[in-house]
PDB file of C-alpha atoms in Angstrom:
ATOM      1  CA  MET A   1      43.388-129.012 -56.646  1.00 44.00           C
ATOM      2  CA  SER A   2      41.744-126.043 -57.662  1.00 45.00           C
ATOM      3  CA  THR A   3      42.378-126.972 -61.838  1.00 47.00           C
ATOM      4  CA  THR A   4      40.545-130.290 -60.698  1.00 48.00           C
ATOM      5  CA  THR A   5      37.895-128.753 -59.548  1.00 46.00           C
ATOM      6  CA  GLU A   6      37.231-126.149 -61.977  1.00 45.00           C
ATOM      7  CA  ALA A   7      37.441-128.806 -64.811  1.00 45.00           C
ATOM      8  CA  HIS A   8      34.756-130.825 -62.900  1.00 46.00           C
ATOM      9  CA  GLU A   9      32.669-127.888 -62.440  1.00 45.00           C
ATOM     10  CA  GLY A  10      33.182-126.905 -66.340  1.00 47.00           C
ATOM     11  CA  HIS A  11      32.548-130.339 -67.178  1.00 46.00           C
ATOM     12  CA  ASP A  12      29.143-130.630 -64.899  1.00 46.00           C
ATOM     13  CA  ALA A  13      28.200-127.242 -66.687  1.00 44.00           C
ATOM     14  CA  HIS A  14      28.538-128.535 -70.323  1.00 46.00           C
ATOM     15  CA  ASP A  15      26.662-131.786 -69.605  1.00 47.00           C
ATOM     16  CA  ALA A  16      24.070-129.846 -68.166  1.00 44.00           C
ATOM     17  CA  PRO A  17      21.023-129.912 -70.066  1.00 46.00           C
ATOM     18  CA  GLU A  18      19.980-126.546 -72.065  1.00 44.00           C
ATOM     19  CA  ALA A  19      17.070-124.647 -69.969  1.00 45.00           C
ATOM     20  CA  LYS A  20      13.827-124.559 -71.900  1.00 49.00           C
ATOM     21  CA  PRO A  21      12.578-120.996 -73.105  1.00 48.00           C
ATOM     22  CA  PRO A  22       9.786-120.359 -70.355  1.00 50.00           C
ATOM     23  CA  LYS A  23       6.204-121.189 -71.514  1.00 54.00           C
ATOM     24  CA  GLU A  24       4.451-118.290 -73.003  1.00 55.00           C
ATOM     25  CA  PRO A  25       1.791-117.124 -70.474  1.00 54.00           C
ATOM     26  CA  PHE A  26      -2.090-116.883 -71.705  1.00 56.00           C
ATOM     27  CA  GLY A  27      -2.235-113.183 -71.120  1.00 61.00           C
ATOM     28  CA  ALA A  28       0.566-112.841 -73.402  1.00 61.00           C
ATOM     29  CA  SER A  29      -0.653-114.681 -76.360  1.00 69.00           C
ATOM     30  CA  ILE A  30      -3.624-112.310 -76.067  1.00 78.00           C
ATOM     31  CA  ALA A  31      -2.060-109.236 -75.870  1.00 77.00           C
ATOM     32  CA  VAL A  32      -0.504-109.722 -79.044  1.00 85.00           C
ATOM     33  CA  LEU A  33      -3.625-108.874 -80.691  1.00 87.00           C
ATOM     34  CA  PHE A  34      -4.227-105.672 -78.667  1.00 88.00           C
ATOM     35  CA  SER A  35      -0.405-104.744 -78.665  1.00 89.00           C
ATOM     36  CA  PRO A  36       1.357-106.019 -81.437  1.00 90.00           C
ATOM     37  CA  ASP A  37       3.979-103.537 -81.026  1.00 89.00           C
ATOM     38  CA  ARG A  38       5.558-105.272 -77.973  1.00 90.00           C
ATOM     39  CA  GLY A  39       3.684-108.447 -78.483  1.00 89.00           C
ATOM     40  CA  MET A  40       5.150-109.638 -81.990  1.00 92.00           C
ATOM     41  CA  GLN A  41       8.875-108.868 -80.218  1.00 91.00           C
ATOM     42  CA  ARG A  42       7.875-111.284 -77.781  1.00 90.00           C
ATOM     43  CA  GLN A  43       6.463-113.506 -80.456  1.00 90.00           C
ATOM     44  CA  VAL A  44      10.095-113.263 -81.992  1.00 89.00           C
ATOM     45  CA  ARG A  45      11.750-114.134 -78.710  1.00 88.00           C
ATOM     46  CA  VAL A  46       9.553-116.835 -77.539  1.00 83.00           C
ATOM     47  CA  GLY A  47       6.342-117.236 -79.298  1.00 78.00           C
ATOM     48  CA  ARG A  48       4.820-120.290 -80.386  1.00 83.00           C
ATOM     49  CA  ALA A  49       2.853-120.968 -83.687  1.00 90.00           C
ATOM     50  CA  ARG A  50       1.048-124.334 -82.380  1.00 92.00           C
ATOM     51  CA  PHE A  51      -1.617-122.334 -80.187  1.00 92.00           C
ATOM     52  CA  TYR A  52      -2.823-119.832 -82.947  1.00 95.00           C
ATOM     53  CA  PHE A  53      -2.647-122.106 -85.603  1.00 96.00           C
ATOM     54  CA  LEU A  54      -4.894-124.514 -83.775  1.00 96.00           C
ATOM     55  CA  PHE A  55      -7.577-121.744 -82.653  1.00 96.00           C
ATOM     56  CA  ALA A  56      -7.327-120.462 -86.240  1.00 97.00           C
ATOM     57  CA  TRP A  57      -8.130-124.199 -87.440  1.00 97.00           C
ATOM     58  CA  ALA A  58     -10.840-125.102 -85.023  1.00 97.00           C
ATOM     59  CA  SER A  59     -12.629-121.777 -85.646  1.00 97.00           C
ATOM     60  CA  SER A  60     -12.760-122.145 -89.408  1.00 96.00           C
ATOM     61  CA  ILE A  61     -13.720-126.029 -89.200  1.00 96.00           C
ATOM     62  CA  ALA A  62     -16.675-124.717 -86.628  1.00 96.00           C
ATOM     63  CA  LEU A  63     -17.519-122.562 -89.699  1.00 95.00           C
ATOM     64  CA  GLY A  64     -17.507-125.291 -92.256  1.00 94.00           C
ATOM     65  CA  VAL A  65     -19.255-127.808 -90.030  1.00 94.00           C
ATOM     66  CA  VAL A  66     -22.326-125.432 -88.979  1.00 94.00           C
ATOM     67  CA  THR A  67     -22.514-124.116 -92.618  1.00 93.00           C
ATOM     68  CA  ALA A  68     -22.620-127.478 -93.933  1.00 91.00           C
ATOM     69  CA  VAL A  69     -25.282-128.472 -91.409  1.00 90.00           C
ATOM     70  CA  ARG A  70     -27.338-125.544 -92.231  1.00 90.00           C
ATOM     71  CA  VAL A  71     -27.221-126.020 -95.992  1.00 89.00           C
ATOM     72  CA  ASP A  72     -30.151-126.387 -97.962  1.00 85.00           C
ATOM     73  CA  ALA A  73     -29.860-126.415-101.900  1.00 82.00           C
ATOM     74  CA  ARG A  74     -33.726-127.011-102.893  1.00 80.00           C
ATOM     75  CA  SER A  75     -34.258-123.336-104.298  1.00 83.00           C
ATOM     76  CA  SER A  76     -30.896-123.251-106.149  1.00 81.00           C
ATOM     77  CA  THR A  77     -31.671-127.105-107.291  1.00 80.00           C
ATOM     78  CA  LEU A  78     -34.856-125.916-109.047  1.00 79.00           C
ATOM     79  CA  LYS A  79     -33.485-122.555-110.556  1.00 81.00           C
ATOM     80  CA  GLN A  80     -31.224-124.837-111.894  1.00 80.00           C
ATOM     81  CA  LEU A  81     -33.253-127.269-113.362  1.00 76.00           C
ATOM     82  CA  GLU A  82     -35.478-124.502-114.582  1.00 77.00           C
ATOM     83  CA  MET A  83     -32.485-122.847-116.515  1.00 81.00           C
ATOM     84  CA  MET A  84     -31.467-126.391-118.118  1.00 76.00           C
ATOM     85  CA  GLY A  85     -35.334-127.062-118.932  1.00 72.00           C
ATOM     86  CA  GLN A  86     -35.901-130.159-117.210  1.00 70.00           C
ATOM     87  CA  LEU A  87     -38.114-129.029-114.207  1.00 68.00           C
ATOM     88  CA  ARG A  88     -41.318-130.036-116.249  1.00 73.00           C
ATOM     89  CA  SER A  89     -40.254-133.562-116.943  1.00 74.00           C
ATOM     90  CA  MET A  90     -38.703-134.600-113.529  1.00 76.00           C
ATOM     91  CA  SER A  91     -41.155-135.971-110.715  1.00 78.00           C
ATOM     92  CA  GLU A  92     -40.774-134.731-107.080  1.00 80.00           C
ATOM     93  CA  ARG A  93     -38.620-138.071-105.982  1.00 84.00           C
ATOM     94  CA  GLN A  94     -36.148-137.080-108.945  1.00 80.00           C
ATOM     95  CA  ILE A  95     -36.174-133.238-107.552  1.00 79.00           C
ATOM     96  CA  ALA A  96     -35.610-134.408-104.048  1.00 82.00           C
ATOM     97  CA  GLU A  97     -32.468-136.310-105.315  1.00 83.00           C
ATOM     98  CA  GLU A  98     -31.208-133.416-107.062  1.00 82.00           C
ATOM     99  CA  THR A  99     -31.565-131.855-104.063  1.00 82.00           C
ATOM    100  CA  GLN A 100     -29.813-134.031-101.778  1.00 87.00           C
ATOM    101  CA  SER A 101     -27.046-134.525-104.087  1.00 86.00           C
ATOM    102  CA  GLY A 102     -26.403-131.081-104.761  1.00 85.00           C
ATOM    103  CA  GLU A 103     -26.618-130.641-100.317  1.00 83.00           C
ATOM    104  CA  ARG A 104     -24.075-133.354 -99.957  1.00 90.00           C
ATOM    105  CA  VAL A 105     -21.768-131.472-102.829  1.00 89.00           C
ATOM    106  CA  ALA A 106     -22.199-128.342-100.709  1.00 88.00           C
ATOM    107  CA  MET A 107     -21.754-129.850 -97.221  1.00 91.00           C
ATOM    108  CA  VAL A 108     -18.392-131.356 -98.407  1.00 92.00           C
ATOM    109  CA  THR A 109     -17.065-128.860-100.232  1.00 92.00           C
ATOM    110  CA  SER A 110     -17.704-126.369 -97.001  1.00 92.00           C
ATOM    111  CA  ILE A 111     -15.517-128.741 -94.522  1.00 93.00           C
ATOM    112  CA  ALA A 112     -12.966-129.494 -96.974  1.00 95.00           C
ATOM    113  CA  LYS A 113     -12.601-125.908 -97.471  1.00 95.00           C
ATOM    114  CA  ALA A 114     -12.478-125.492 -93.909  1.00 94.00           C
ATOM    115  CA  VAL A 115     -10.001-127.832 -93.539  1.00 95.00           C
ATOM    116  CA  VAL A 116      -7.068-126.707 -95.490  1.00 96.00           C
ATOM    117  CA  SER A 117      -7.995-122.992 -95.470  1.00 96.00           C
ATOM    118  CA  THR A 118      -5.674-122.452 -92.498  1.00 96.00           C
ATOM    119  CA  PRO A 119      -2.719-124.579 -93.283  1.00 96.00           C
ATOM    120  CA  GLY A 120      -2.865-122.619 -96.745  1.00 96.00           C
ATOM    121  CA  GLY A 121      -3.372-119.232 -95.059  1.00 96.00           C
ATOM    122  CA  LEU A 122      -0.406-120.074 -92.605  1.00 96.00           C
ATOM    123  CA  GLY A 123       1.573-120.834 -95.639  1.00 96.00           C
ATOM    124  CA  MET A 124       0.777-117.611 -97.387  1.00 97.00           C
ATOM    125  CA  ALA A 125       1.310-115.408 -94.276  1.00 97.00           C
ATOM    126  CA  CYS A 126       5.126-117.091 -93.904  1.00 96.00           C
ATOM    127  CA  LEU A 127       5.607-116.165 -97.451  1.00 96.00           C
ATOM    128  CA  ALA A 128       4.595-112.497 -96.491  1.00 96.00           C
ATOM    129  CA  VAL A 129       6.593-112.039 -93.983  1.00 96.00           C
ATOM    130  CA  VAL A 130       9.589-113.475 -95.805  1.00 96.00           C
ATOM    131  CA  VAL A 131       8.901-111.247 -98.792  1.00 96.00           C
ATOM    132  CA  LEU A 132       8.303-108.279 -97.041  1.00 96.00           C
ATOM    133  CA  VAL A 133      11.569-108.503 -94.775  1.00 95.00           C
ATOM    134  CA  TRP A 134      13.502-109.112 -97.983  1.00 95.00           C
ATOM    135  CA  PHE A 135      12.098-106.103 -99.517  1.00 94.00           C
ATOM    136  CA  PHE A 136      12.591-103.549 -96.481  1.00 94.00           C
ATOM    137  CA  ARG A 137      16.315-105.294 -96.581  1.00 91.00           C
ATOM    138  CA  GLY A 138      16.125-106.965 -93.079  1.00 91.00           C
ATOM    139  CA  ARG A 139      18.036-109.636 -91.642  1.00 90.00           C
ATOM    140  CA  ILE A 140      15.329-112.231 -91.333  1.00 86.00           C
ATOM    141  CA  LYS A 141      15.074-114.608 -88.113  1.00 83.00           C
ATOM    142  CA  GLY A 142      13.670-117.946 -90.101  1.00 82.00           C
ATOM    143  CA  SER A 143      12.951-119.277 -86.554  1.00 88.00           C
ATOM    144  CA  ALA A 144      10.730-116.375 -85.930  1.00 92.00           C
ATOM    145  CA  VAL A 145       8.815-116.489 -89.020  1.00 94.00           C
ATOM    146  CA  ALA A 146       6.187-118.988 -88.214  1.00 95.00           C
ATOM    147  CA  PRO A 147       5.077-117.638 -84.751  1.00 94.00           C
ATOM    148  CA  VAL A 148       4.503-114.120 -86.372  1.00 95.00           C
ATOM    149  CA  ALA A 149       2.769-115.692 -89.229  1.00 96.00           C
ATOM    150  CA  ALA A 150       0.294-117.533 -87.108  1.00 96.00           C
ATOM    151  CA  ALA A 151      -0.337-114.606 -84.660  1.00 95.00           C
ATOM    152  CA  THR A 152      -1.721-112.933 -87.794  1.00 96.00           C
ATOM    153  CA  LEU A 153      -4.274-115.679 -88.174  1.00 97.00           C
ATOM    154  CA  VAL A 154      -6.357-115.051 -85.110  1.00 96.00           C
ATOM    155  CA  PRO A 155      -8.127-111.890 -86.392  1.00 97.00           C
ATOM    156  CA  GLY A 156      -9.516-114.165 -88.890  1.00 96.00           C
ATOM    157  CA  ALA A 157     -10.401-116.394 -86.550  1.00 96.00           C
ATOM    158  CA  LEU A 158     -12.158-114.448 -84.686  1.00 96.00           C
ATOM    159  CA  ALA A 159     -14.480-113.447 -87.460  1.00 96.00           C
ATOM    160  CA  ASN A 160     -15.007-116.989 -88.538  1.00 96.00           C
ATOM    161  CA  LEU A 161     -16.610-117.657 -84.983  1.00 96.00           C
ATOM    162  CA  VAL A 162     -18.789-114.214 -85.388  1.00 94.00           C
ATOM    163  CA  ASP A 163     -19.677-115.900 -88.620  1.00 94.00           C
ATOM    164  CA  ALA A 164     -20.186-119.660 -87.025  1.00 94.00           C
ATOM    165  CA  VAL A 165     -22.670-117.901 -84.477  1.00 94.00           C
ATOM    166  CA  ALA A 166     -24.457-116.119 -87.486  1.00 92.00           C
ATOM    167  CA  ALA A 167     -24.824-119.165 -89.445  1.00 91.00           C
ATOM    168  CA  TYR A 168     -26.196-121.056 -86.624  1.00 91.00           C
ATOM    169  CA  ARG A 169     -28.902-118.639 -86.251  1.00 89.00           C
ATOM    170  CA  HIS A 170     -29.999-119.254 -89.774  1.00 86.00           C
ATOM    171  CA  ALA A 171     -32.459-121.887 -90.333  1.00 82.00           C
ATOM    172  CA  LEU A 172     -31.766-122.677 -93.786  1.00 85.00           C
ATOM    173  CA  ILE A 173     -28.101-121.507 -96.013  1.00 86.00           C
ATOM    174  CA  PRO A 174     -27.994-122.334 -99.784  1.00 84.00           C
ATOM    175  CA  PRO A 175     -25.234-123.312-100.994  1.00 83.00           C
ATOM    176  CA  GLU A 176     -23.649-120.299-102.604  1.00 81.00           C
ATOM    177  CA  GLY A 177     -23.712-118.869 -98.901  1.00 81.00           C
ATOM    178  CA  VAL A 178     -25.526-115.732 -97.698  1.00 82.00           C
ATOM    179  CA  PRO A 179     -24.429-112.691 -95.535  1.00 82.00           C
ATOM    180  CA  LEU A 180     -23.029-113.639 -92.275  1.00 88.00           C
ATOM    181  CA  GLY A 181     -21.089-111.460 -89.849  1.00 87.00           C
ATOM    182  CA  PRO A 182     -20.088-108.064 -90.803  1.00 90.00           C
ATOM    183  CA  ARG A 183     -16.618-107.866 -91.852  1.00 91.00           C
ATOM    184  CA  THR A 184     -16.155-105.009 -94.428  1.00 91.00           C
ATOM    185  CA  LEU A 185     -17.481-101.361 -94.592  1.00 90.00           C
ATOM    186  CA  THR A 186     -19.956-102.489 -97.188  1.00 89.00           C
ATOM    187  CA  ALA A 187     -21.508-104.753 -94.569  1.00 89.00           C
ATOM    188  CA  VAL A 188     -21.536-102.043 -91.781  1.00 89.00           C
ATOM    189  CA  MET A 189     -23.271 -99.862 -93.938  1.00 89.00           C
ATOM    190  CA  GLN A 190     -25.964-102.213 -94.851  1.00 87.00           C
ATOM    191  CA  LEU A 191     -26.858-102.883 -91.036  1.00 83.00           C
ATOM    192  CA  PHE A 192     -27.609 -99.121 -90.963  1.00 86.00           C
ATOM    193  CA  HIS A 193     -29.580 -99.260 -93.833  1.00 81.00           C
ATOM    194  CA  LYS A 194     -27.206 -97.066 -96.149  1.00 86.00           C
ATOM    195  CA  PRO A 195     -25.767 -99.478 -98.451  1.00 85.00           C
ATOM    196  CA  LEU A 196     -23.349 -98.620-100.706  1.00 85.00           C
ATOM    197  CA  MET A 197     -23.545 -98.929-104.637  1.00 86.00           C
ATOM    198  CA  GLY A 198     -21.299 -99.275-107.489  1.00 82.00           C
ATOM    199  CA  ALA A 199     -17.879 -98.554-107.087  1.00 81.00           C
ATOM    200  CA  ALA A 200     -18.059 -97.769-103.321  1.00 85.00           C
ATOM    201  CA  MET A 201     -19.560-101.010-103.084  1.00 86.00           C
ATOM    202  CA  LYS A 202     -16.324-102.441-104.425  1.00 83.00           C
ATOM    203  CA  PHE A 203     -14.145-100.296-102.161  1.00 85.00           C
ATOM    204  CA  GLY A 204     -16.372-101.185 -99.285  1.00 88.00           C
ATOM    205  CA  ASN A 205     -16.068-104.518 -99.815  1.00 86.00           C
ATOM    206  CA  ALA A 206     -12.099-104.077-100.228  1.00 88.00           C
ATOM    207  CA  LEU A 207     -12.215-102.589 -96.441  1.00 90.00           C
ATOM    208  CA  ASP A 208     -12.564-105.516 -94.333  1.00 93.00           C
ATOM    209  CA  PHE A 209     -11.316-104.773 -91.083  1.00 95.00           C
ATOM    210  CA  TYR A 210     -10.275-108.442 -89.872  1.00 96.00           C
ATOM    211  CA  SER A 211      -7.714-108.195 -92.668  1.00 95.00           C
ATOM    212  CA  LEU A 212      -6.802-104.748 -91.884  1.00 96.00           C
ATOM    213  CA  TRP A 213      -6.404-105.837 -88.143  1.00 96.00           C
ATOM    214  CA  ALA A 214      -4.119-108.609 -89.277  1.00 97.00           C
ATOM    215  CA  ALA A 215      -2.478-106.357 -91.926  1.00 97.00           C
ATOM    216  CA  VAL A 216      -1.146-103.979 -88.833  1.00 96.00           C
ATOM    217  CA  MET A 217       0.037-107.434 -86.918  1.00 96.00           C
ATOM    218  CA  MET A 218       2.022-108.225 -89.665  1.00 97.00           C
ATOM    219  CA  GLY A 219       3.401-104.752 -90.007  1.00 96.00           C
ATOM    220  CA  TYR A 220       4.844-104.948 -86.223  1.00 96.00           C
ATOM    221  CA  GLY A 221       5.479-108.282 -86.957  1.00 95.00           C
ATOM    222  CA  VAL A 222       7.718-108.062 -90.015  1.00 96.00           C
ATOM    223  CA  ALA A 223       9.730-105.092 -88.195  1.00 95.00           C
ATOM    224  CA  ALA A 224      10.610-107.616 -85.278  1.00 94.00           C
ATOM    225  CA  VAL A 225      11.778-110.356 -87.579  1.00 94.00           C
ATOM    226  CA  GLY A 226      13.783-108.667 -89.659  1.00 93.00           C
ATOM    227  CA  GLN A 227      15.139-105.965 -87.135  1.00 92.00           C
ATOM    228  CA  ILE A 228      13.369-103.507 -89.149  1.00 94.00           C
ATOM    229  CA  PRO A 229      12.607 -99.691 -88.222  1.00 94.00           C
ATOM    230  CA  LYS A 230       8.507-100.058 -86.812  1.00 94.00           C
ATOM    231  CA  ARG A 231       7.416 -97.116 -88.844  1.00 95.00           C
ATOM    232  CA  ARG A 232       8.954 -98.353 -92.302  1.00 95.00           C
ATOM    233  CA  ALA A 233       7.565-102.011 -91.742  1.00 95.00           C
ATOM    234  CA  VAL A 234       4.147-101.041 -90.749  1.00 96.00           C
ATOM    235  CA  VAL A 235       3.780 -98.317 -93.406  1.00 96.00           C
ATOM    236  CA  GLY A 236       5.043-100.566 -95.657  1.00 96.00           C
ATOM    237  CA  THR A 237       2.929-103.335 -95.037  1.00 97.00           C
ATOM    238  CA  MET A 238      -0.298-100.918 -94.616  1.00 96.00           C
ATOM    239  CA  ILE A 239       0.795-100.195 -98.427  1.00 96.00           C
ATOM    240  CA  ALA A 240       1.210-103.958 -99.632  1.00 95.00           C
ATOM    241  CA  TRP A 241      -2.426-104.444 -97.792  1.00 95.00           C
ATOM    242  CA  VAL A 242      -3.977-101.526 -99.667  1.00 94.00           C
ATOM    243  CA  CYS A 243      -2.677-102.944-102.676  1.00 92.00           C
ATOM    244  CA  TYR A 244      -3.580-106.385-102.363  1.00 92.00           C
ATOM    245  CA  ARG A 245      -6.967-105.649-101.579  1.00 91.00           C
ATOM    246  CA  LEU A 246      -7.707-103.191-104.160  1.00 88.00           C
ATOM    247  CA  LEU A 247      -6.518-105.929-106.717  1.00 87.00           C
ATOM    248  CA  THR A 248      -8.230-109.073-105.522  1.00 84.00           C
ATOM    249  CA  ASN A 249     -11.523-106.902-104.973  1.00 79.00           C
ATOM    250  CA  VAL A 250     -11.868-103.830-107.259  1.00 68.00           C
ATOM    251  CA  ALA A 251      -9.807-104.767-110.138  1.00 61.00           C
ATOM    252  CA  ALA A 252     -11.626-108.527-109.833  1.00 58.00           C
ATOM    253  CA  GLY A 253     -14.762-106.789-110.200  1.00 57.00           C
ATOM    254  CA  ARG A 254     -16.075-108.276-106.070  1.00 58.00           C
TER     255      ARG A 254
END
């Protein structure tokens, strides 16, 4: 009788649906930004990529739409026509048509870039996590890569929101763009009327505070995903970030 009961209970336990992992509280989703040490550990256990991805995507699209609405291509069109020697031979109507054509191209480009940048950024962040874990000889947990990578998109999303507000406050924005929210050391120094020049300006452009924030988060994420000592993961990730920023800004002549 007892054997039958135990078998029945075992059968019921086997048929019972697996318990779903608890939903991540909103406070925990925000805490990963300011306490990446514990936050990334939580991302590896029960983290979700959807919330961070959608937030980053919405922020990027908001910036693209605001920039597209504010675009004004008249000055750049006049300059281009003058360089080509066509300005004096064109009527005001033709100039207006060229201006509208330039604005339409700028609007489509701005929105298209906003739509594809976040999925592309997530893919690059996932690749960076995998490569760093492999480089540090860690044990990668595949299901945790996307949640960790998605969380690192949030600093850039916050920067896009700041830029969207700054773009909205501009009456007109040329297609080549204007400086918006201060992201880099160079932009911050300009706010204090102490602009950097020459090589110092290139190094200042390389020091992007939001990108640095994301790099610190990724360092703790790499440690959590690959079961790597935190000090080694964070320091190694920061070195990789410095090399990447110098390569893409200083060496590229930005």
